[in-house]
Coordinates of C-alpha atoms in Angstrom, one line a residue:
M49 CA 120.0 163.7 140.5
L50 CA 119.2 162.2 137.4
I51 CA 118.6 158.4 139.2
K52 CA 117.1 159.9 141.4
L53 CA 114.4 161.7 139.1
A54 CA 114.0 158.4 137.1
W55 CA 113.4 156.9 139.7
K56 CA 110.2 159.4 140.8
S57 CA 109.3 159.4 138.0
T58 CA 108.8 155.9 137.9
L59 CA 106.7 155.7 140.9
N60 CA 104.6 158.8 139.7
R61 CA 103.4 156.1 136.8
K62 CA 102.8 153.2 139.6
A63 CA 99.7 151.3 137.9
S64 CA 100.9 151.1 134.4
V65 CA 104.5 149.9 135.9
A66 CA 103.4 147.8 138.1
L67 CA 102.0 145.6 135.0
T68 CA 105.4 146.3 132.9
L69 CA 106.9 144.7 135.9
V70 CA 105.1 142.1 136.5
T71 CA 104.5 141.2 132.5
I72 CA 108.5 140.5 132.9
A73 CA 109.5 139.3 136.1
I74 CA 107.2 136.9 134.6
S75 CA 109.2 136.0 131.0
V76 CA 112.3 136.1 133.2
M77 CA 111.6 133.7 136.2
L78 CA 110.0 131.5 133.2
L79 CA 113.1 131.8 131.5
L80 CA 114.9 131.2 133.9
A81 CA 112.5 127.6 135.5
V82 CA 113.6 126.4 131.5
E83 CA 116.8 126.9 131.2
R84 CA 116.9 125.5 134.5
V85 CA 115.0 122.2 134.2
R86 CA 117.1 122.1 130.6
Q87 CA 120.6 121.6 132.6
D88 CA 119.5 119.8 135.5
A89 CA 117.3 116.9 133.6
K90 CA 120.4 115.9 131.5
S91 CA 122.0 116.2 134.5
S92 CA 120.1 113.8 136.4
F93 CA 119.7 111.8 132.8
A94 CA 123.9 111.0 132.9
N95 CA 123.7 110.8 136.7
T96 CA 121.2 107.6 136.9
I97 CA 124.5 105.3 135.8
S98 CA 128.6 105.6 136.1
G99 CA 131.5 103.8 136.0
T100 CA 129.0 101.6 134.4
D101 CA 131.8 100.6 131.8
L102 CA 128.8 98.3 129.0
I103 CA 125.3 97.3 129.1
V104 CA 123.9 95.4 127.4
G105 CA 120.7 93.2 125.9
A106 CA 119.3 91.8 122.5
R107 CA 119.7 93.6 119.9
T108 CA 118.2 96.3 119.6
G109 CA 118.4 100.0 119.2
D110 CA 121.0 102.0 121.9
I111 CA 118.8 104.5 123.3
Q112 CA 116.2 102.0 124.0
L113 CA 118.5 99.6 125.3
L114 CA 119.5 102.3 127.4
L115 CA 115.4 104.0 127.5
S116 CA 114.3 99.8 128.4
S117 CA 117.8 99.1 130.6
V118 CA 118.5 102.2 132.6
F119 CA 115.7 104.2 133.1
R120 CA 113.2 101.7 132.9
I121 CA 111.4 103.0 130.1
G122 CA 110.1 100.8 127.2
H123 CA 110.4 97.4 127.1
A124 CA 113.2 94.9 125.8
N125 CA 111.7 93.1 122.7
N126 CA 114.1 90.0 123.3
A127 CA 115.8 88.2 125.5
V128 CA 119.7 87.6 126.6
Q129 CA 120.8 83.3 127.3
W130 CA 121.8 83.1 130.5
Q131 CA 124.6 81.5 128.6
S132 CA 125.2 83.7 126.9
Y133 CA 126.4 86.5 129.5
E134 CA 128.1 83.4 131.5
Y135 CA 129.9 83.2 128.7
I136 CA 131.2 87.3 128.2
K137 CA 131.0 87.9 132.2
A138 CA 133.8 84.6 131.8
Q139 CA 135.7 87.3 129.1
R140 CA 139.3 88.2 130.1
G141 CA 138.8 92.2 131.5
V142 CA 135.8 91.8 133.3
A143 CA 135.9 93.0 136.9
W144 CA 132.1 92.9 137.4
S145 CA 128.8 92.3 136.0
I146 CA 125.0 92.9 136.9
P147 CA 122.9 90.3 135.6
I148 CA 118.9 92.8 134.7
S149 CA 115.5 90.8 134.6
L150 CA 112.9 92.8 134.7
G151 CA 108.8 92.5 133.0
D152 CA 106.7 92.7 136.3
S153 CA 105.5 95.7 139.1
H154 CA 104.2 96.2 141.8
K155 CA 101.1 98.9 141.7
G156 CA 102.7 100.3 138.3
F157 CA 105.9 100.4 140.0
A158 CA 108.5 98.4 137.9
V159 CA 110.5 95.3 139.6
L160 CA 114.3 94.0 138.6
G161 CA 115.6 91.0 139.0
T162 CA 119.2 90.6 140.2
D163 CA 121.4 89.4 142.5
D164 CA 124.0 91.3 144.3
N165 CA 126.4 92.6 142.6
Y166 CA 123.9 94.8 142.1
F167 CA 123.9 95.9 146.1
K168 CA 128.0 96.0 144.7
H169 CA 128.8 97.6 141.9
Y170 CA 125.6 99.6 140.2
Q171 CA 126.8 102.7 140.8
Y172 CA 124.7 106.4 140.4
G173 CA 125.9 110.2 140.7
K174 CA 129.5 111.2 140.3
K175 CA 130.5 106.7 141.3
Q176 CA 127.9 106.6 144.6
H177 CA 127.1 103.4 145.2
L178 CA 123.8 102.5 146.5
T179 CA 123.1 102.8 150.5
F180 CA 120.4 101.5 153.2
K181 CA 117.9 103.5 154.5
A182 CA 117.3 100.9 156.4
G183 CA 116.9 96.8 156.3
R184 CA 119.7 95.0 153.8
A185 CA 120.4 93.6 150.6
F186 CA 118.5 90.3 150.6
H187 CA 119.6 86.9 151.6
N188 CA 117.2 84.8 149.5
P189 CA 113.7 84.6 146.8
Q190 CA 111.1 85.0 149.7
E191 CA 112.9 88.8 150.2
V192 CA 112.1 92.3 148.0
V193 CA 114.5 95.3 148.3
L194 CA 113.0 98.5 148.1
G195 CA 113.4 102.0 146.6
A196 CA 113.3 106.0 148.5
T197 CA 109.8 106.7 146.8
V198 CA 108.7 103.4 146.8
A199 CA 108.4 102.8 150.4
K200 CA 107.0 106.5 150.7
Q201 CA 104.7 106.7 148.7
L202 CA 103.7 103.1 149.8
G203 CA 104.3 103.5 153.2
Y204 CA 106.0 99.7 153.3
K205 CA 108.1 99.1 156.0
L206 CA 110.9 96.6 157.1
G207 CA 108.7 92.6 157.8
Q208 CA 106.0 93.0 155.6
K209 CA 104.6 90.7 152.5
I210 CA 103.7 91.7 149.5
V211 CA 103.1 90.4 146.3
I212 CA 104.5 90.9 143.4
S213 CA 102.9 91.3 139.6
H214 CA 103.1 89.9 136.3
G215 CA 103.5 92.1 134.1
M216 CA 104.3 96.2 133.6
G217 CA 101.3 99.1 134.9
N218 CA 99.0 99.5 136.8
T219 CA 96.4 97.1 136.0
S220 CA 98.2 93.3 135.5
F221 CA 95.8 90.0 135.3
H222 CA 97.5 88.3 137.4
H223 CA 99.4 88.6 141.0
H224 CA 101.9 85.6 142.1
D225 CA 99.7 85.3 145.4
D226 CA 102.0 81.8 145.9
N227 CA 104.9 83.8 146.4
P228 CA 105.1 86.7 148.7
L229 CA 107.9 88.1 149.5
V230 CA 109.2 90.1 152.6
I231 CA 110.6 93.4 152.8
S232 CA 114.2 92.8 153.6
G233 CA 115.8 96.2 153.2
I234 CA 114.5 100.7 152.4
L235 CA 117.1 102.0 150.0
A236 CA 117.8 105.5 150.7
A237 CA 117.2 107.3 148.0
T238 CA 119.8 108.7 144.7
G239 CA 117.4 111.1 142.4
T240 CA 117.1 107.8 139.6
P241 CA 114.3 105.3 138.7
V242 CA 116.2 103.1 141.6
D243 CA 114.1 104.5 143.7
K244 CA 111.3 103.9 141.8
T245 CA 112.2 99.5 141.8
L246 CA 112.0 96.7 143.6
H247 CA 115.0 95.1 143.0
V248 CA 114.3 90.8 144.3
P249 CA 116.5 88.7 143.8
L250 CA 116.9 85.9 139.3
S251 CA 115.9 83.3 141.5
A252 CA 112.3 84.5 142.7
I253 CA 111.5 85.7 139.0
E254 CA 112.1 82.5 138.1
K255 CA 110.7 80.4 140.7
M256 CA 107.4 82.9 140.9
H257 CA 107.0 82.1 137.1
S258 CA 107.6 78.8 137.0
T259 CA 105.0 78.7 139.4
G260 CA 102.0 80.8 137.7
H261 CA 102.9 78.8 134.4
S262 CA 101.6 75.9 136.4
K263 CA 98.8 77.3 138.0
T264 CA 97.8 78.7 134.5
S265 CA 98.3 74.8 133.1
R266 CA 96.4 73.0 135.8
Q267 CA 93.3 75.5 135.4
I268 CA 93.2 75.5 131.1
S269 CA 92.7 71.5 132.4
R270 CA 90.2 72.0 134.9
P271 CA 86.2 71.0 132.2
Q272 CA 85.4 73.8 131.5
H273 CA 82.3 74.1 133.1
T274 CA 84.3 74.2 136.3
A275 CA 86.5 76.8 135.5
N276 CA 83.2 79.3 134.5
H277 CA 81.2 78.7 137.4
N278 CA 84.3 79.7 140.5
D279 CA 86.3 82.2 137.7
E280 CA 83.9 85.5 139.3
H281 CA 85.5 84.5 143.2
E282 CA 89.5 83.7 142.5
H283 CA 89.3 86.6 140.7
E284 CA 87.9 88.6 144.1
H285 CA 89.7 86.4 145.9
E286 CA 93.4 87.5 144.0
H287 CA 92.2 90.7 145.2
E288 CA 92.1 90.2 148.4
H289 CA 95.2 88.6 148.7
E290 CA 96.6 91.3 146.9
H291 CA 95.4 94.0 149.2
E292 CA 95.8 91.7 152.6
H293 CA 99.5 91.6 151.7
G294 CA 99.8 94.8 150.2
S295 CA 98.7 96.2 153.5
T296 CA 100.7 98.2 155.3
N297 CA 98.5 98.7 158.9
N298 CA 98.7 94.9 159.8
S299 CA 101.0 94.0 162.1
A300 CA 101.0 90.1 161.9
L301 CA 102.3 90.5 158.6
L302 CA 105.6 91.2 160.0
H303 CA 108.5 88.9 159.0
N304 CA 111.4 88.2 160.7
L305 CA 114.7 89.3 159.3
N306 CA 116.8 87.2 160.8
S307 CA 116.3 84.6 156.9
T308 CA 119.0 82.2 156.2
P309 CA 121.8 83.3 152.6
G310 CA 120.3 81.0 149.9
D311 CA 120.4 81.2 146.3
L312 CA 119.5 84.2 144.7
I313 CA 120.5 82.8 141.1
G314 CA 118.3 80.0 140.4
S315 CA 118.2 78.3 137.2
T316 CA 117.8 80.7 135.7
K317 CA 117.3 80.6 131.7
Q318 CA 117.2 84.5 129.9
I319 CA 117.7 87.9 131.5
T320 CA 116.8 91.3 130.5
A321 CA 120.0 93.0 129.9
F322 CA 123.5 93.0 131.9
L323 CA 125.6 95.5 132.9
L324 CA 129.5 95.4 132.9
G325 CA 132.5 96.5 134.5
F326 CA 135.9 96.4 133.7
E327 CA 139.0 96.5 135.2
S328 CA 141.0 98.6 132.6
P329 CA 139.4 101.0 129.3
L330 CA 141.1 99.4 127.0
Y331 CA 139.6 96.7 127.5
T332 CA 135.7 98.2 126.2
L333 CA 136.5 98.7 123.5
Q334 CA 137.7 95.1 122.5
V335 CA 134.7 93.3 124.5
R336 CA 132.0 96.1 122.7
R337 CA 133.3 94.1 119.4
N338 CA 133.2 90.7 120.3
I339 CA 129.7 91.7 122.0
N340 CA 128.8 93.4 119.1
L341 CA 130.2 89.8 116.8
Y342 CA 128.8 86.8 118.5
K343 CA 127.6 84.3 117.3
G344 CA 125.3 82.6 120.1
E345 CA 122.5 85.1 119.5
P346 CA 122.4 88.7 118.4
L347 CA 123.6 91.1 120.7
L348 CA 124.2 94.6 121.4
A349 CA 126.6 96.1 123.8
I350 CA 126.9 100.1 124.2
M351 CA 128.9 102.6 126.3
P352 CA 125.8 104.2 129.0
G353 CA 127.6 108.1 128.3
V354 CA 127.7 107.8 124.9
T355 CA 123.9 106.7 124.5
L356 CA 122.7 109.6 126.9
R357 CA 124.6 111.9 124.2
E358 CA 123.4 110.2 121.7
L359 CA 120.1 111.2 122.9
W360 CA 120.2 114.6 124.0
A361 CA 121.9 115.6 120.5
M362 CA 117.6 113.8 119.1
L363 CA 116.5 116.0 121.6
D364 CA 118.7 119.0 121.5
I365 CA 114.9 120.1 118.6
V366 CA 113.0 120.5 121.9
E367 CA 115.4 122.4 123.7
K368 CA 116.2 125.0 121.4
I369 CA 112.4 125.0 120.5
L370 CA 111.8 125.8 124.2
L371 CA 114.1 128.5 124.7
L372 CA 112.5 129.9 122.3
I373 CA 109.6 130.3 123.7
T374 CA 110.7 131.4 126.5
L375 CA 111.7 133.9 124.6
A376 CA 109.4 135.2 122.2
V377 CA 108.0 135.5 126.1
V378 CA 110.7 137.6 127.3
L379 CA 110.7 140.0 123.4
I380 CA 107.3 140.6 124.3
S381 CA 107.4 141.9 127.7
L382 CA 109.7 143.9 126.7
L383 CA 107.6 145.2 123.6
G384 CA 105.0 145.5 126.3
M385 CA 107.6 148.1 128.5
L386 CA 107.9 150.5 125.3
T387 CA 104.1 150.3 124.4
S388 CA 104.0 152.0 128.2
L389 CA 106.2 154.3 127.1
L390 CA 105.4 155.2 123.9
A391 CA 101.9 155.7 125.5
T392 CA 103.2 157.3 128.0
L393 CA 105.4 160.0 126.7
N394 CA 103.5 162.2 124.6
Q395 CA 101.5 163.1 128.0
R396 CA 104.6 163.8 129.1
R397 CA 106.0 165.7 126.6
R398 CA 105.1 169.1 128.8
E399 CA 106.7 168.1 131.3
L400 CA 109.8 167.6 130.0
A401 CA 109.5 171.0 128.6
I402 CA 109.7 172.2 132.3
L403 CA 113.0 170.8 132.5
R404 CA 114.8 172.2 129.5
S405 CA 113.4 175.3 130.3
V406 CA 114.9 174.6 133.9
G407 CA 118.8 174.1 132.4
A408 CA 118.0 170.0 131.9
R409 CA 119.9 169.9 128.6
P410 CA 118.1 167.8 125.5
W411 CA 121.3 164.7 126.6
H412 CA 119.9 165.2 129.7
I413 CA 115.7 163.9 128.9
F414 CA 117.5 161.5 126.7
T415 CA 119.4 160.1 129.9
L416 CA 115.9 160.1 132.4
L417 CA 114.4 157.7 129.5
V418 CA 116.6 155.1 129.5
S419 CA 117.9 155.0 133.4
E420 CA 113.9 154.8 133.9
A421 CA 113.7 151.1 131.1
I422 CA 116.7 150.0 132.9
L423 CA 115.3 151.0 136.5
I424 CA 112.0 148.5 135.6
T425 CA 113.7 146.2 133.1
V426 CA 116.5 145.5 136.4
L427 CA 112.8 145.5 139.3
G428 CA 111.5 143.4 136.7
C429 CA 114.5 140.8 137.1
I430 CA 114.6 140.7 140.4
F431 CA 112.1 140.1 141.4
G432 CA 111.5 137.7 138.3
V433 CA 114.6 136.0 140.4
A434 CA 112.9 136.3 143.4
L435 CA 109.9 134.1 141.7
F436 CA 112.7 131.6 140.2
Y437 CA 113.4 129.9 143.0
A438 CA 110.4 130.3 144.5
L439 CA 109.8 128.0 141.9
L440 CA 111.8 125.7 142.2
I441 CA 111.0 125.3 146.0
A442 CA 107.5 124.5 146.0
A443 CA 108.4 122.4 141.9
Q444 CA 111.5 120.2 143.4
S445 CA 110.6 117.8 145.0
A446 CA 107.2 116.5 142.1
L447 CA 109.3 116.6 140.1
Q448 CA 111.9 114.7 142.0
S449 CA 109.3 112.1 143.2
Q450 CA 107.3 112.2 139.7
F451 CA 110.2 112.7 136.9
G452 CA 113.1 111.8 138.4
V453 CA 114.6 115.0 137.8
V454 CA 116.5 116.8 140.4
L455 CA 117.1 120.6 140.7
S456 CA 119.4 122.2 142.3
F457 CA 118.5 124.6 144.2
S458 CA 121.8 126.4 143.6
P459 CA 123.5 130.7 142.6
L460 CA 122.4 131.5 139.4
S461 CA 125.7 129.9 136.8
A462 CA 127.6 132.3 134.8
Y463 CA 124.7 131.2 131.5
E464 CA 122.0 132.4 133.6
L465 CA 123.6 135.6 135.0
T466 CA 124.5 136.4 130.6
L467 CA 121.1 135.8 129.8
L468 CA 119.2 138.1 132.2
S469 CA 122.6 141.0 131.6
V470 CA 120.7 140.2 127.9
I471 CA 117.1 140.9 128.7
I472 CA 118.8 144.1 130.7
G473 CA 120.7 145.2 128.0
A474 CA 118.2 144.8 125.1
G475 CA 115.1 146.3 127.9
T476 CA 117.7 150.0 127.2
L477 CA 118.0 148.8 123.9
I478 CA 114.4 149.5 123.9
G479 CA 114.0 152.6 125.9
A480 CA 116.5 154.3 123.5
I481 CA 113.1 154.8 121.4
P482 CA 111.1 156.9 123.0
A483 CA 114.3 158.4 123.9
A484 CA 115.0 159.8 120.9
R485 CA 111.7 160.8 120.0
A486 CA 111.6 163.3 123.6
Y487 CA 115.5 164.4 122.7
F488 CA 114.5 166.3 119.6
Y489 CA 111.6 167.8 121.3
S490 CA 110.9 171.3 121.4
L491 CA 111.0 173.3 123.7
A492 CA 108.4 174.9 121.8
D493 CA 106.1 172.0 120.8
G494 CA 106.3 170.8 124.9
M495 CA 104.5 173.7 125.7
Q496 CA 102.1 174.1 123.2
I497 CA 98.7 173.7 125.2
K498 CA 97.1 171.3 122.2
T499 CA 93.3 170.6 122.0

């Protein structure tokens, strides 16, 4: 009976209750969204690379090496000599190795130079191997393999020719027009930085840079007045050439993919970093120590899992601040409910007195008002969860494409249900404040007409 009465009393105050419900629902949505993004962002980062025991690069910070080699964030200060890579990968216990060369781009997407071991041994998620949505791995220095996001956003297809640019970022002033590459494969989506990467053989990187350096030398050796006279014309031709190779509508650019395998390494002298996998975890610490003490050049070997934990430990304060902000929003919405209940309590004193006159006891009055607060809080949480899943559906693809964060469309976790329970408990305690005041109202005070 009290629950039914609380429901009808709540419906009688539609405007104020609706406003309170909206504020609670929005605060619950924000709390759940921040928590889900925090957990899934950590999971997405952790799933970017798996099955790799060591990442080796020039001596720098652990986190900087991880971000530059795996997440394509930042730049490596120095390179690793190819002789050092050959020496280390021949060490006892090394099962496989993947060389990585970064520094070029295509329309804002990173270009990664490597060999065929990349497609055989690179793993992400729960030790999942890379798979091809279309085509195959590159066979020679004239071919390139695209990540899923690159192919989707730029509309590229198999057999199309593209031009790589020197340097990272959306703007480049030097394009490798002399070495257009043919798209031989498109990888399936992984939800990792692999999707936003173009993969080329190391020999293609070496060939493009050698040609670029020779071209630069020829340009410098020309007479100054000739260079100035033709500078503007060459710049316009360069961009026209790039647009031609980057077009998705010109079927004449489609290339026959039945090419013969060629050298994927070439005369590479330097790489940015390399990944190592071992036959047994027992070799990891030993080889890592030997690499860090390597006398040939200053190198650094990191364990991806350990470095990821260090990265999240650094971001722990940011997580706590976000959680505190959302909890503050929830508290403000609950205080708004308290204000609404207290504001209407004085207007309801006659109503409460009538209930007392027909036999309601003080604890009935107390339970009635607490029930109304619980009802409002529970409804606010239900609407908040609905808004949360609606937001999840709307933002899922954008977060994955822009930031590589894959949001899981799954039922509420135990921790998220605990947060909702805390909110409902807090709403109950806040509802007890006006209920306690109503409890002590006397029948005579309620029946008295005040002017």
